[in-house]
Coordinates of C-alpha atoms in Angstrom, one line a residue:
X192 CA 0.0 0.0 0.0
X193 CA 1.3 3.5 -0.9
X194 CA 1.7 5.9 1.9
X195 CA 2.0 9.4 0.6
X196 CA 2.9 12.5 2.6
X197 CA 0.2 15.0 3.2
X198 CA 0.2 17.8 0.5
X199 CA -2.0 20.7 -0.3
X200 CA -3.9 19.9 -3.5
X201 CA -2.4 21.5 -6.7
X202 CA -5.5 23.0 -8.2
X203 CA -4.1 23.6 -11.7
X204 CA -2.7 20.1 -12.0
X205 CA -5.9 18.5 -10.9
X206 CA -7.9 20.7 -13.2
X207 CA -5.8 19.7 -16.2
X208 CA -5.9 16.0 -15.3
X209 CA -9.7 15.9 -14.9
X210 CA -10.4 17.9 -18.0
X211 CA -8.3 15.6 -20.1
X212 CA -9.9 12.5 -18.4
X213 CA -13.4 13.7 -19.1
X214 CA -12.6 14.5 -22.7
X215 CA -10.9 11.1 -23.1
X216 CA -13.9 9.3 -21.6
X217 CA -16.2 11.1 -24.1
X218 CA -14.1 10.2 -27.1
X219 CA -13.8 6.6 -26.0
X220 CA -17.6 6.1 -26.0
X221 CA -18.9 8.5 -28.7
X222 CA -18.6 5.9 -31.4
X223 CA -21.4 5.9 -34.0
X224 CA -20.5 2.4 -35.1
X225 CA -21.5 0.9 -31.8
X226 CA -25.2 0.7 -32.5
X227 CA -24.9 -0.5 -36.1
X228 CA -21.9 -2.7 -36.4
X229 CA -23.9 -5.9 -36.0
X230 CA -26.1 -4.7 -38.9
X231 CA -22.9 -4.2 -40.9
X232 CA -21.9 -7.8 -40.3
X233 CA -25.3 -9.1 -41.2
X234 CA -25.5 -7.0 -44.4
X235 CA -22.1 -8.3 -45.4
X236 CA -23.6 -11.9 -45.2
X237 CA -22.1 -13.2 -42.0
X238 CA -24.0 -15.9 -40.2
X239 CA -24.9 -15.8 -36.5
X240 CA -22.1 -18.3 -35.8
X241 CA -19.6 -16.2 -37.7
X242 CA -20.6 -13.1 -35.7
X243 CA -20.4 -15.1 -32.4
X244 CA -16.9 -16.2 -33.4
X245 CA -15.9 -12.5 -33.9
X246 CA -17.2 -11.6 -30.4
X247 CA -15.2 -14.5 -29.0
X248 CA -12.1 -13.4 -30.8
X249 CA -12.6 -9.9 -29.4
X250 CA -12.9 -11.2 -25.9
X251 CA -10.0 -13.6 -26.2
X252 CA -7.7 -10.7 -27.4
X253 CA -8.6 -8.7 -24.3
X254 CA -8.0 -11.7 -22.1
X255 CA -4.5 -12.5 -23.6
X256 CA -3.3 -8.9 -23.6
X257 CA -4.9 -7.5 -20.4
X258 CA -2.1 -8.3 -17.9
X259 CA 0.9 -8.0 -20.2
X260 CA -0.3 -4.5 -21.3
X261 CA -0.7 -3.4 -17.7
X262 CA 2.8 -4.6 -16.9
X263 CA 4.1 -2.8 -20.0
X264 CA 2.4 0.4 -18.9
X265 CA 4.2 0.2 -15.5
X266 CA 7.5 -0.6 -17.2
X267 CA 7.4 2.1 -19.9
X268 CA 4.8 4.9 -20.0
X269 CA 1.1 4.8 -19.2
X270 CA 0.4 7.9 -21.3
X271 CA 2.0 6.2 -24.3
X272 CA -0.3 3.3 -24.1
X273 CA -3.4 5.6 -23.7
X274 CA -2.3 7.2 -27.0
X275 CA -1.7 4.0 -28.9
X276 CA -5.0 2.3 -27.8
X277 CA -7.3 4.6 -29.8
X278 CA -5.0 4.5 -32.8
X279 CA -5.3 0.7 -33.0
X280 CA -9.1 1.0 -32.6
X281 CA -9.3 3.6 -35.4
X282 CA -7.4 1.2 -37.7
X283 CA -9.8 -1.6 -36.9
X284 CA -12.9 0.5 -37.6
X285 CA -11.4 1.8 -40.9
X286 CA -10.9 -1.8 -42.0
X287 CA -14.5 -2.7 -41.3
X288 CA -16.0 0.0 -43.6
X289 CA -13.3 0.0 -46.3
X290 CA -13.0 -3.8 -46.9
X291 CA -16.0 -5.4 -45.2
X292 CA -15.4 -9.1 -45.0
X293 CA -15.0 -11.8 -42.3
X294 CA -11.2 -11.4 -42.4
X295 CA -11.3 -7.7 -42.1
X296 CA -13.9 -7.9 -39.3
X297 CA -11.7 -10.4 -37.4
X298 CA -8.5 -8.2 -37.7
X299 CA -10.5 -5.2 -36.7
X300 CA -11.7 -6.9 -33.5
X301 CA -8.1 -8.0 -32.7
X302 CA -7.0 -4.3 -33.1
X303 CA -10.0 -3.1 -31.1
X304 CA -9.3 -5.7 -28.3
X305 CA -5.7 -4.7 -28.2
X306 CA -6.5 -1.0 -28.0
X307 CA -8.9 -1.6 -25.1
X308 CA -6.3 -3.8 -23.3
X309 CA -3.6 -1.1 -23.7
X310 CA -5.9 1.4 -21.9
X311 CA -7.2 -0.9 -19.2
X312 CA -5.2 -0.5 -16.1
X313 CA -3.0 2.2 -17.5
X314 CA -5.8 4.8 -17.2
X315 CA -6.7 4.1 -13.6
X316 CA -3.1 3.9 -12.6
X317 CA -2.2 7.2 -14.2
X318 CA -5.2 9.1 -12.8
X319 CA -4.6 7.8 -9.3
X320 CA -0.9 8.6 -9.2
X321 CA -1.4 12.1 -10.7
X322 CA -4.1 12.8 -8.1
X323 CA -1.9 11.5 -5.4
X324 CA 1.0 13.6 -6.5
X325 CA -1.2 16.7 -6.4
X326 CA -2.4 15.8 -2.9
X327 CA -5.9 14.9 -4.1
X328 CA -6.0 11.1 -4.0
X329 CA -9.2 11.3 -2.0
X330 CA -10.9 12.7 -5.1
X331 CA -10.2 9.5 -7.1
X332 CA -13.6 7.8 -6.8
X333 CA -15.5 11.1 -7.5
X334 CA -13.3 11.8 -10.5
X335 CA -13.6 8.4 -12.0
X336 CA -17.3 8.3 -11.3
X337 CA -17.8 11.5 -13.2
X338 CA -15.7 10.1 -16.1
X339 CA -17.8 7.0 -16.3
X340 CA -21.0 9.1 -16.2
X341 CA -19.6 11.1 -19.2
X342 CA -18.8 7.9 -21.0
X343 CA -22.4 6.6 -20.6
X344 CA -23.8 10.0 -21.7
X345 CA -21.5 9.8 -24.8
X346 CA -22.8 6.3 -25.6
X347 CA -26.4 7.5 -25.4
X348 CA -25.6 10.5 -27.6
X349 CA -23.9 8.2 -30.1
X350 CA -27.0 5.9 -30.1
X351 CA -29.2 8.9 -30.9
X352 CA -27.0 10.4 -33.6
X353 CA -26.1 7.1 -35.3
X354 CA -29.5 6.8 -37.0
X355 CA -29.5 10.2 -38.8
X356 CA -25.9 9.9 -39.8
X357 CA -26.5 6.4 -41.1
X358 CA -29.5 7.5 -43.0
X359 CA -27.4 10.3 -44.6
X360 CA -24.3 8.5 -45.5
X361 CA -24.6 4.8 -44.7
X362 CA -21.8 2.7 -43.1
X363 CA -19.0 4.9 -44.6
X364 CA -20.4 7.9 -42.8
X365 CA -20.7 6.3 -39.4
X366 CA -17.4 4.6 -39.9
X367 CA -15.6 7.8 -40.8
X368 CA -17.1 9.6 -37.8
X369 CA -15.9 6.7 -35.5
X370 CA -12.4 6.8 -36.9
X371 CA -12.2 10.5 -36.4
X372 CA -13.4 10.4 -32.8
X373 CA -10.8 7.7 -32.1
X374 CA -8.0 9.9 -33.6
X375 CA -9.4 12.7 -31.4
X376 CA -9.2 10.4 -28.4
X377 CA -5.5 9.7 -29.1
X378 CA -4.8 13.4 -29.4
X379 CA -6.6 14.1 -26.1
X380 CA -4.7 11.2 -24.4
X381 CA -1.4 12.9 -25.3
X382 CA -2.4 15.8 -23.0
X383 CA -2.4 13.6 -19.9
X384 CA 0.2 14.7 -17.4
X385 CA 2.6 11.9 -16.3
X386 CA 5.3 12.6 -13.7
X387 CA 6.2 9.1 -12.6
X388 CA 9.4 7.4 -13.4
X389 CA 9.0 4.0 -15.2
X390 CA 10.0 1.0 -13.1
X391 CA 13.5 -0.4 -13.2
X392 CA 14.8 -3.5 -15.0
X393 CA 15.3 -1.6 -18.2
X394 CA 11.6 -1.5 -19.0
X395 CA 11.2 -5.2 -19.0
X396 CA 7.5 -5.8 -18.4
X397 CA 8.0 -9.4 -17.2
X398 CA 9.9 -8.2 -14.1
X399 CA 7.1 -5.7 -13.4
X400 CA 4.5 -8.4 -13.7
X401 CA 6.4 -10.7 -11.3
X402 CA 6.7 -7.9 -8.8
X403 CA 3.0 -7.0 -9.0
X404 CA 1.8 -10.6 -8.6
X405 CA 4.2 -11.0 -5.6
X406 CA 2.5 -8.0 -3.9
X407 CA -0.9 -9.6 -4.4
X408 CA 0.3 -12.9 -3.0
X409 CA 1.9 -11.4 0.1
X410 CA -0.7 -8.7 1.0
X411 CA -4.1 -10.0 2.1
X412 CA -5.8 -6.6 1.8
X413 CA -4.5 -6.2 -1.8
X414 CA -5.7 -9.7 -2.7
X415 CA -9.1 -9.0 -1.3
X416 CA -9.5 -5.7 -3.2
X417 CA -8.2 -7.5 -6.3
X418 CA -10.9 -10.1 -6.1
X419 CA -13.7 -7.6 -5.3
X420 CA -13.4 -5.8 -8.6
X421 CA -14.4 -8.8 -10.9
X422 CA -16.9 -9.9 -8.3
X423 CA -18.7 -6.6 -8.6
X424 CA -18.1 -5.8 -12.3
X425 CA -18.3 -9.0 -14.3
X426 CA -22.0 -10.0 -14.1
X427 CA -23.7 -6.7 -14.6
X428 CA -21.2 -5.8 -17.3
X429 CA -22.4 -8.9 -19.2
X430 CA -26.1 -8.2 -18.5
X431 CA -25.6 -4.9 -20.4
X432 CA -25.7 -6.8 -23.7
X433 CA -29.1 -8.4 -22.9
X434 CA -31.0 -5.4 -21.5
X435 CA -32.8 -4.8 -24.9
X436 CA -34.1 -8.4 -24.8
X437 CA -35.3 -7.9 -21.3
X438 CA -37.0 -4.7 -22.2
X439 CA -38.7 -6.2 -25.3
X440 CA -40.0 -9.1 -23.2
X441 CA -42.1 -6.6 -21.1
X442 CA -44.4 -6.4 -24.1
X443 CA -43.6 -2.9 -25.4
X444 CA -43.3 -2.1 -29.1
X445 CA -39.9 -2.4 -30.7
X446 CA -39.6 1.3 -31.3
X447 CA -40.1 1.9 -27.5
X448 CA -37.2 -0.3 -26.5
X449 CA -34.5 2.4 -27.0
X450 CA -36.4 4.9 -24.8
X451 CA -36.7 2.4 -21.9
X452 CA -33.0 1.6 -22.3
X453 CA -32.3 5.2 -21.7
X454 CA -34.1 4.9 -18.3
X455 CA -31.8 2.0 -17.3
X456 CA -28.7 3.8 -18.4
X457 CA -29.8 7.0 -16.6
X458 CA -29.7 4.9 -13.4
X459 CA -26.2 3.8 -14.2
X460 CA -25.2 7.4 -14.8
X461 CA -26.6 8.4 -11.4
X462 CA -24.6 5.7 -9.8
X463 CA -21.4 7.0 -11.2
X464 CA -22.1 10.5 -10.0
X465 CA -22.7 9.3 -6.4
X466 CA -19.2 7.8 -6.2
X467 CA -17.7 10.7 -4.3
X468 CA -20.2 10.9 -1.4
X469 CA -20.3 7.1 -1.1
X470 CA -16.5 6.6 -1.0
X471 CA -16.4 6.2 2.8
X472 CA -18.8 3.2 2.8
X473 CA -17.6 0.5 5.2
X474 CA -17.6 -3.2 4.3
X475 CA -21.1 -3.4 5.9
X476 CA -22.3 -0.5 3.8
X477 CA -20.8 -1.9 0.7
X478 CA -22.5 -5.2 1.4
X479 CA -25.8 -3.4 1.9
X480 CA -25.3 -1.6 -1.5
X481 CA -24.8 -4.9 -3.3
X482 CA -27.6 -6.7 -1.6
X483 CA -30.1 -3.9 -2.2
X484 CA -29.1 -3.7 -5.9
X485 CA -29.4 -7.4 -6.3
X486 CA -32.9 -7.5 -4.8
X487 CA -33.9 -4.5 -7.0
X488 CA -32.6 -6.4 -10.1
X489 CA -34.4 -9.6 -9.2
X490 CA -37.7 -8.0 -8.4
X491 CA -37.6 -5.7 -11.4
X492 CA -36.7 -8.5 -13.8
X493 CA -39.2 -10.9 -12.4
X494 CA -42.1 -8.5 -12.6
X495 CA -41.8 -8.3 -16.4
X496 CA -43.6 -4.9 -16.8
X497 CA -42.3 -1.6 -18.2
X498 CA -42.7 0.3 -14.8
X499 CA -40.7 -2.4 -13.1
X500 CA -37.7 -1.5 -15.3
X501 CA -37.2 1.5 -12.9
X502 CA -36.0 -1.1 -10.4
X503 CA -33.6 -2.5 -12.9
X504 CA -32.3 1.0 -13.4
X505 CA -31.8 1.4 -9.7
X506 CA -29.9 -1.9 -9.7
X507 CA -27.6 -0.8 -12.5
X508 CA -27.0 2.4 -10.7
X509 CA -26.0 0.5 -7.6
X510 CA -23.7 -1.9 -9.5
X511 CA -22.1 1.1 -11.3
X512 CA -21.5 2.8 -8.0
X513 CA -20.0 -0.4 -6.5
X514 CA -17.8 -0.8 -9.6
X515 CA -16.2 2.6 -9.1
X516 CA -15.8 2.1 -5.3
X517 CA -14.2 -1.3 -5.8
X518 CA -11.7 0.2 -8.2
X519 CA -11.0 3.0 -5.7
X520 CA -10.4 0.5 -2.9
X521 CA -7.9 -1.4 -5.1
X522 CA -6.0 1.8 -6.0
X523 CA -5.6 2.8 -2.4
X524 CA -4.1 -0.6 -1.5
X525 CA -1.5 -1.2 -4.2
X526 CA 2.0 0.2 -4.7
X527 CA 2.7 2.9 -7.3
X528 CA 5.2 0.9 -9.3
X529 CA 2.8 -2.0 -10.0
X530 CA -0.4 -0.1 -10.1
X531 CA -1.3 -0.7 -13.8
X532 CA -0.2 -4.3 -13.5
X533 CA -2.5 -5.2 -10.7
X534 CA -5.4 -3.1 -12.1
X535 CA -5.0 -5.2 -15.3
X536 CA -5.0 -8.4 -13.3
X537 CA -8.3 -7.3 -11.9
X538 CA -9.4 -6.5 -15.4
X539 CA -8.5 -10.0 -16.5
X540 CA -10.6 -11.4 -13.7
X541 CA -13.5 -9.3 -14.9
X542 CA -13.1 -10.4 -18.5
X543 CA -13.1 -14.1 -17.5
X544 CA -16.1 -13.5 -15.3
X545 CA -17.9 -11.8 -18.1
X546 CA -17.2 -14.7 -20.5
X547 CA -18.6 -17.1 -17.9
X548 CA -21.7 -15.0 -17.4
X549 CA -22.3 -15.0 -21.2
X550 CA -22.3 -18.8 -21.1
X551 CA -24.5 -19.1 -18.0
X552 CA -26.9 -16.5 -19.3
X553 CA -27.3 -18.3 -22.6
X554 CA -28.0 -21.6 -20.8
X555 CA -30.5 -20.0 -18.4
X556 CA -32.3 -17.8 -20.9
X557 CA -32.8 -20.5 -23.5
X558 CA -34.7 -22.5 -20.9
X559 CA -36.4 -20.0 -18.6
X560 CA -36.5 -16.7 -20.6
X561 CA -34.7 -13.4 -20.1
X562 CA -36.5 -12.2 -17.0
X563 CA -35.7 -15.3 -15.0
X564 CA -32.1 -15.3 -16.3
X565 CA -31.7 -11.7 -14.9
X566 CA -33.1 -12.9 -11.6
X567 CA -30.5 -15.7 -11.4
X568 CA -27.8 -13.1 -12.2
X569 CA -28.6 -11.4 -8.9
X570 CA -27.4 -14.4 -6.9
X571 CA -23.6 -13.8 -7.2
X572 CA -24.2 -10.3 -5.8
X573 CA -26.1 -11.6 -2.8
X574 CA -23.2 -14.1 -2.2
X575 CA -20.6 -11.3 -2.4
X576 CA -22.7 -9.2 0.0
X577 CA -22.8 -12.1 2.5
X578 CA -19.0 -12.5 2.3
X579 CA -18.4 -8.8 2.8
X580 CA -20.8 -8.7 5.8
X581 CA -19.0 -11.7 7.3
X582 CA -15.6 -10.1 6.8
X583 CA -16.9 -6.9 8.5
X584 CA -18.1 -9.0 11.5
X585 CA -14.8 -10.8 11.7
X586 CA -12.9 -7.5 11.7
X587 CA -15.2 -6.0 14.3
X588 CA -14.8 -9.0 16.6
X589 CA -11.0 -8.9 16.2
X590 CA -11.0 -5.2 17.1
X591 CA -13.1 -5.8 20.2
X592 CA -10.8 -8.6 21.3
X593 CA -7.7 -6.3 21.3
X594 CA -6.8 -4.9 24.7

């Protein structure tokens, strides 16, 4: 765990960092291809199995590169990786619209997965260290919460704008806009301040990786915070893909589905914005947050009516808040030199958990329907809440036993 001397916050440095972060979060999510790329694949003649193989390739790329890229960020430069990531993504999107074919889509997903892996871990580590250097580490959860809220708002804006742009210029227009916003994201990322000195060992990422994993093995608090991130993030992150199906099963018209999705994502946005005030939650409070969100998800999904989707929105808000808080807990417990490495290890756990959730959801929904599958998805959160509550009781008992 990093122990930093008390410093007065450097207002100018914090302002530059947050402005750059918020602009970067917007560019990362304001991609007009997001709502229509499945249509592009279908119009090119791809089968459902071919599209599924592309999604699997995308996930596999992230899994394989997640941890090495985090170690590389610690060994070299986090800002460098944040600049390279959008450039790779832009190249992938350009391939899709210029030479639409299965091979081009596959290579594009590899580039997109690699770009995402480069930024995962590096961004959180850079932001925390720069805030800590400015004496404002206590603002991390609030800052990242706002960045995630901006990202969600950018996604919703892209969903609204993609239709008119597509009607005007087709796939080439939305593709060009997506490439341009990725290039803008790379330019914005070059404005991130970075004052840290890369780790030793001549920039060898393998040595950085070994040091980071050793910290996780030897420090119980780091290990617990590392496991909490995927436990909180993986399941609801996978459910995101199925919310249109859940909404449609409530019996609304197809054209109404996007409007109800906006309600759900408004809940997630609100959860991000509450990260600052909620940062001081104890383990007991965190457990209550997860349990309450899980119950809201189960009841809202089981009801199967449009008004009950408000409960699903509340659940997504709670899970988004818990995601930001879990990341903040991890950042407070790990050392500066291996921060991106261990954040990427947590990201790897999230990726694997998300893949497992896809499989479990498909098995459940094919037998019971989407509403019941969402109800079952609440169970892991209830179990995590019980474990956190038990840990809080153990800690309290140990404190009372001390003389």
